[in-house]
């Protein structure tokens, strides 16, 4: 068995590319957000809309605004959550974005990661049940304005369940 074309000599490069996508409409190719649940905390009214293939979230005076989606998982299996984020307007240093996975909407059972700059981010987690909630939301100490966009939200199995051979 050759290790050519592998990462770490054990897993073919294509492995993560062919794992089933668990997130529905994570590329926001559709403007239908029915598979997503809104997270909105604070006195303002956040708005959520799909523009140019990305989900734009305008805080509208809320201090915590974002989205979550329930995905089917297998307890004990390891998964990777990844997504792209851009901070569009008026997002200042008092605003950050939290992302993580938990047993319910806006619950971060596996902890969370805080970020405040554009980029692609990923988090590996081990499922604790048959469903897991992917949660991405802003966090601020006060009601605020600002907008950020999400795209390419993905959850896939992170590692093979068994041995892969080239036979």
PDB file of C-alpha atoms in Angstrom:
ATOM      1  CA  UNK A   1       0.000   0.000   0.000  1.00  0.00           C
ATOM      2  CA  UNK A   2       1.495   3.315  -1.080  1.00  0.00           C
ATOM      3  CA  UNK A   3       1.215   6.462   1.036  1.00  0.00           C
ATOM      4  CA  UNK A   4       1.455   8.728  -2.031  1.00  0.00           C
ATOM      5  CA  UNK A   5      -1.391  11.261  -2.097  1.00  0.00           C
ATOM      6  CA  UNK A   6      -2.063  10.971   1.618  1.00  0.00           C
ATOM      7  CA  UNK A   7      -2.037  13.353   4.534  1.00  0.00           C
ATOM      8  CA  UNK A   8      -0.036  12.075   7.454  1.00  0.00           C
ATOM      9  CA  UNK A   9       0.614   8.851   5.544  1.00  0.00           C
ATOM     10  CA  UNK A  10      -2.677   7.329   6.725  1.00  0.00           C
ATOM     11  CA  UNK A  11      -5.645   9.115   5.201  1.00  0.00           C
ATOM     12  CA  UNK A  12      -6.077   9.848   1.477  1.00  0.00           C
ATOM     13  CA  UNK A  13      -6.364  13.553   0.641  1.00  0.00           C
ATOM     14  CA  UNK A  14      -9.775  12.921  -0.927  1.00  0.00           C
ATOM     15  CA  UNK A  15     -11.174  11.322   2.215  1.00  0.00           C
ATOM     16  CA  UNK A  16     -12.601  14.491   3.744  1.00  0.00           C
ATOM     17  CA  UNK A  17     -13.802  15.689   0.332  1.00  0.00           C
ATOM     18  CA  UNK A  18     -16.101  12.670  -0.131  1.00  0.00           C
ATOM     19  CA  UNK A  19     -17.619  12.447   3.336  1.00  0.00           C
ATOM     20  CA  UNK A  20     -21.325  13.344   3.330  1.00  0.00           C
ATOM     21  CA  UNK A  21     -22.152  16.938   4.168  1.00  0.00           C
ATOM     22  CA  UNK A  22     -24.316  17.103   7.295  1.00  0.00           C
ATOM     23  CA  UNK A  23     -25.288  20.784   7.088  1.00  0.00           C
ATOM     24  CA  UNK A  24     -28.217  21.721   4.851  1.00  0.00           C
ATOM     25  CA  UNK A  25     -27.748  24.869   2.737  1.00  0.00           C
ATOM     26  CA  UNK A  26     -24.410  25.709   4.358  1.00  0.00           C
ATOM     27  CA  UNK A  27     -23.283  27.335   1.117  1.00  0.00           C
ATOM     28  CA  UNK A  28     -26.403  29.527   1.151  1.00  0.00           C
ATOM     29  CA  UNK A  29     -27.018  28.794  -2.533  1.00  0.00           C
ATOM     30  CA  UNK A  30     -30.705  28.977  -1.614  1.00  0.00           C
ATOM     31  CA  UNK A  31     -32.347  31.937   0.120  1.00  0.00           C
ATOM     32  CA  UNK A  32     -34.487  29.415   2.050  1.00  0.00           C
ATOM     33  CA  UNK A  33     -33.285  29.544   5.672  1.00  0.00           C
ATOM     34  CA  UNK A  34     -35.851  27.067   7.030  1.00  0.00           C
ATOM     35  CA  UNK A  35     -33.125  24.618   8.132  1.00  0.00           C
ATOM     36  CA  UNK A  36     -31.449  27.331  10.190  1.00  0.00           C
ATOM     37  CA  UNK A  37     -32.621  28.630  13.583  1.00  0.00           C
ATOM     38  CA  UNK A  38     -32.018  32.245  14.521  1.00  0.00           C
ATOM     39  CA  UNK A  39     -30.215  33.164  17.727  1.00  0.00           C
ATOM     40  CA  UNK A  40     -31.121  36.647  18.922  1.00  0.00           C
ATOM     41  CA  UNK A  41     -30.467  38.029  22.395  1.00  0.00           C
ATOM     42  CA  UNK A  42     -30.840  41.678  23.346  1.00  0.00           C
ATOM     43  CA  UNK A  43     -33.242  44.544  22.856  1.00  0.00           C
ATOM     44  CA  UNK A  44     -32.649  45.113  19.144  1.00  0.00           C
ATOM     45  CA  UNK A  45     -33.964  43.283  16.126  1.00  0.00           C
ATOM     46  CA  UNK A  46     -31.387  41.433  14.068  1.00  0.00           C
ATOM     47  CA  UNK A  47     -31.984  40.717  10.391  1.00  0.00           C
ATOM     48  CA  UNK A  48     -30.914  37.609   8.516  1.00  0.00           C
ATOM     49  CA  UNK A  49     -30.760  37.478   4.717  1.00  0.00           C
ATOM     50  CA  UNK A  50     -28.932  35.679   1.946  1.00  0.00           C
ATOM     51  CA  UNK A  51     -27.086  37.929  -0.495  1.00  0.00           C
ATOM     52  CA  UNK A  52     -24.582  36.817  -3.136  1.00  0.00           C
ATOM     53  CA  UNK A  53     -24.499  33.271  -1.765  1.00  0.00           C
ATOM     54  CA  UNK A  54     -23.678  34.217   1.837  1.00  0.00           C
ATOM     55  CA  UNK A  55     -25.798  34.676   4.969  1.00  0.00           C
ATOM     56  CA  UNK A  56     -25.642  38.271   6.192  1.00  0.00           C
ATOM     57  CA  UNK A  57     -26.492  38.911   9.836  1.00  0.00           C
ATOM     58  CA  UNK A  58     -27.109  42.518  10.821  1.00  0.00           C
ATOM     59  CA  UNK A  59     -27.053  42.870  14.599  1.00  0.00           C
ATOM     60  CA  UNK A  60     -29.662  45.654  14.596  1.00  0.00           C
ATOM     61  CA  UNK A  61     -28.952  46.584  18.221  1.00  0.00           C
ATOM     62  CA  UNK A  62     -28.889  43.032  19.562  1.00  0.00           C
ATOM     63  CA  UNK A  63     -25.708  42.021  21.305  1.00  0.00           C
ATOM     64  CA  UNK A  64     -25.871  38.306  20.455  1.00  0.00           C
ATOM     65  CA  UNK A  65     -27.171  37.353  17.008  1.00  0.00           C
ATOM     66  CA  UNK A  66     -26.463  34.344  14.855  1.00  0.00           C
ATOM     67  CA  UNK A  67     -27.700  30.998  13.611  1.00  0.00           C
ATOM     68  CA  UNK A  68     -27.712  27.337  14.518  1.00  0.00           C
ATOM     69  CA  UNK A  69     -28.589  24.103  12.778  1.00  0.00           C
ATOM     70  CA  UNK A  70     -29.239  20.631  14.132  1.00  0.00           C
ATOM     71  CA  UNK A  71     -27.294  17.861  12.365  1.00  0.00           C
ATOM     72  CA  UNK A  72     -27.463  14.086  12.711  1.00  0.00           C
ATOM     73  CA  UNK A  73     -24.375  12.592  14.368  1.00  0.00           C
ATOM     74  CA  UNK A  74     -23.201   9.331  15.891  1.00  0.00           C
ATOM     75  CA  UNK A  75     -22.155   9.444  19.554  1.00  0.00           C
ATOM     76  CA  UNK A  76     -18.412   8.934  19.882  1.00  0.00           C
ATOM     77  CA  UNK A  77     -17.610   9.873  16.274  1.00  0.00           C
ATOM     78  CA  UNK A  78     -15.344  12.851  15.565  1.00  0.00           C
ATOM     79  CA  UNK A  79     -16.543  15.597  13.215  1.00  0.00           C
ATOM     80  CA  UNK A  80     -15.187  18.871  11.839  1.00  0.00           C
ATOM     81  CA  UNK A  81     -17.212  22.086  11.732  1.00  0.00           C
ATOM     82  CA  UNK A  82     -15.802  24.652   9.296  1.00  0.00           C
ATOM     83  CA  UNK A  83     -17.027  27.940   7.797  1.00  0.00           C
ATOM     84  CA  UNK A  84     -15.968  31.224   6.232  1.00  0.00           C
ATOM     85  CA  UNK A  85     -16.723  34.533   7.935  1.00  0.00           C
ATOM     86  CA  UNK A  86     -16.406  38.159   6.860  1.00  0.00           C
ATOM     87  CA  UNK A  87     -16.980  41.140   9.085  1.00  0.00           C
ATOM     88  CA  UNK A  88     -18.907  43.495   6.818  1.00  0.00           C
ATOM     89  CA  UNK A  89     -19.680  46.806   8.548  1.00  0.00           C
ATOM     90  CA  UNK A  90     -19.284  48.509  11.919  1.00  0.00           C
ATOM     91  CA  UNK A  91     -17.906  45.430  13.609  1.00  0.00           C
ATOM     92  CA  UNK A  92     -15.553  46.737  16.275  1.00  0.00           C
ATOM     93  CA  UNK A  93     -13.256  45.227  18.881  1.00  0.00           C
ATOM     94  CA  UNK A  94     -16.046  44.964  21.450  1.00  0.00           C
ATOM     95  CA  UNK A  95     -17.790  42.493  19.119  1.00  0.00           C
ATOM     96  CA  UNK A  96     -16.625  38.936  18.647  1.00  0.00           C
ATOM     97  CA  UNK A  97     -18.152  35.806  17.193  1.00  0.00           C
ATOM     98  CA  UNK A  98     -18.460  32.528  19.084  1.00  0.00           C
ATOM     99  CA  UNK A  99     -18.775  29.199  17.352  1.00  0.00           C
ATOM    100  CA  UNK A 100     -19.145  25.729  18.749  1.00  0.00           C
ATOM    101  CA  UNK A 101     -21.273  22.630  18.970  1.00  0.00           C
ATOM    102  CA  UNK A 102     -23.728  21.552  21.645  1.00  0.00           C
ATOM    103  CA  UNK A 103     -26.798  19.530  22.479  1.00  0.00           C
ATOM    104  CA  UNK A 104     -29.175  22.440  21.812  1.00  0.00           C
ATOM    105  CA  UNK A 105     -29.449  25.808  20.094  1.00  0.00           C
ATOM    106  CA  UNK A 106     -27.047  28.375  21.567  1.00  0.00           C
ATOM    107  CA  UNK A 107     -25.468  25.808  23.894  1.00  0.00           C
ATOM    108  CA  UNK A 108     -21.730  25.167  23.613  1.00  0.00           C
ATOM    109  CA  UNK A 109     -21.202  21.732  25.132  1.00  0.00           C
ATOM    110  CA  UNK A 110     -17.789  21.246  23.540  1.00  0.00           C
ATOM    111  CA  UNK A 111     -16.716  24.764  24.413  1.00  0.00           C
ATOM    112  CA  UNK A 112     -16.468  27.564  21.899  1.00  0.00           C
ATOM    113  CA  UNK A 113     -13.871  29.460  19.965  1.00  0.00           C
ATOM    114  CA  UNK A 114     -13.885  33.261  19.807  1.00  0.00           C
ATOM    115  CA  UNK A 115     -12.838  35.100  16.651  1.00  0.00           C
ATOM    116  CA  UNK A 116     -12.825  38.677  15.431  1.00  0.00           C
ATOM    117  CA  UNK A 117     -11.199  38.646  11.973  1.00  0.00           C
ATOM    118  CA  UNK A 118     -12.162  37.469   8.496  1.00  0.00           C
ATOM    119  CA  UNK A 119     -11.146  33.958   7.509  1.00  0.00           C
ATOM    120  CA  UNK A 120     -11.916  30.268   7.390  1.00  0.00           C
ATOM    121  CA  UNK A 121     -12.282  28.597  10.771  1.00  0.00           C
ATOM    122  CA  UNK A 122     -12.630  24.983  11.883  1.00  0.00           C
ATOM    123  CA  UNK A 123     -13.401  23.090  15.075  1.00  0.00           C
ATOM    124  CA  UNK A 124     -13.128  19.349  15.629  1.00  0.00           C
ATOM    125  CA  UNK A 125     -15.624  17.846  18.062  1.00  0.00           C
ATOM    126  CA  UNK A 126     -16.753  14.455  19.315  1.00  0.00           C
ATOM    127  CA  UNK A 127     -20.499  13.934  19.168  1.00  0.00           C
ATOM    128  CA  UNK A 128     -22.173  12.994  22.443  1.00  0.00           C
ATOM    129  CA  UNK A 129     -25.508  11.978  20.945  1.00  0.00           C
ATOM    130  CA  UNK A 130     -27.496  11.317  17.787  1.00  0.00           C
ATOM    131  CA  UNK A 131     -27.946  15.021  17.107  1.00  0.00           C
ATOM    132  CA  UNK A 132     -25.660  18.003  17.564  1.00  0.00           C
ATOM    133  CA  UNK A 133     -26.328  21.717  17.157  1.00  0.00           C
ATOM    134  CA  UNK A 134     -23.877  23.833  15.176  1.00  0.00           C
ATOM    135  CA  UNK A 135     -23.965  27.357  16.658  1.00  0.00           C
ATOM    136  CA  UNK A 136     -22.383  30.541  15.279  1.00  0.00           C
ATOM    137  CA  UNK A 137     -23.261  33.877  16.886  1.00  0.00           C
ATOM    138  CA  UNK A 138     -21.928  37.288  17.767  1.00  0.00           C
ATOM    139  CA  UNK A 139     -21.092  38.219  21.314  1.00  0.00           C
ATOM    140  CA  UNK A 140     -20.824  41.707  22.731  1.00  0.00           C
ATOM    141  CA  UNK A 141     -21.027  43.289  26.149  1.00  0.00           C
ATOM    142  CA  UNK A 142     -23.721  45.727  24.980  1.00  0.00           C
ATOM    143  CA  UNK A 143     -26.385  46.096  22.323  1.00  0.00           C
ATOM    144  CA  UNK A 144     -24.621  47.138  19.176  1.00  0.00           C
ATOM    145  CA  UNK A 145     -24.794  47.492  15.438  1.00  0.00           C
ATOM    146  CA  UNK A 146     -22.710  45.775  12.821  1.00  0.00           C
ATOM    147  CA  UNK A 147     -22.940  43.076  10.214  1.00  0.00           C
ATOM    148  CA  UNK A 148     -21.108  39.874   9.453  1.00  0.00           C
ATOM    149  CA  UNK A 149     -21.557  37.201   6.806  1.00  0.00           C
ATOM    150  CA  UNK A 150     -21.205  33.424   6.861  1.00  0.00           C
ATOM    151  CA  UNK A 151     -20.581  31.007   4.008  1.00  0.00           C
ATOM    152  CA  UNK A 152     -19.528  27.414   3.394  1.00  0.00           C
ATOM    153  CA  UNK A 153     -20.744  26.176   6.791  1.00  0.00           C
ATOM    154  CA  UNK A 154     -19.885  22.484   6.868  1.00  0.00           C
ATOM    155  CA  UNK A 155     -19.907  19.507   9.232  1.00  0.00           C
ATOM    156  CA  UNK A 156     -18.290  16.265   8.042  1.00  0.00           C
ATOM    157  CA  UNK A 157     -16.930  13.128   9.657  1.00  0.00           C
ATOM    158  CA  UNK A 158     -13.338  13.974  10.595  1.00  0.00           C
ATOM    159  CA  UNK A 159     -11.644  10.609  10.450  1.00  0.00           C
ATOM    160  CA  UNK A 160     -12.169   7.219   8.883  1.00  0.00           C
ATOM    161  CA  UNK A 161     -14.106   4.617  10.808  1.00  0.00           C
ATOM    162  CA  UNK A 162     -11.795   1.718   9.995  1.00  0.00           C
ATOM    163  CA  UNK A 163      -8.892   1.208   7.649  1.00  0.00           C
ATOM    164  CA  UNK A 164      -8.650   2.535   4.117  1.00  0.00           C
ATOM    165  CA  UNK A 165      -6.648   0.476   1.620  1.00  0.00           C
ATOM    166  CA  UNK A 166      -6.010   0.905  -2.066  1.00  0.00           C
ATOM    167  CA  UNK A 167      -6.969  -2.666  -2.961  1.00  0.00           C
TER     168      UNK A 167
END
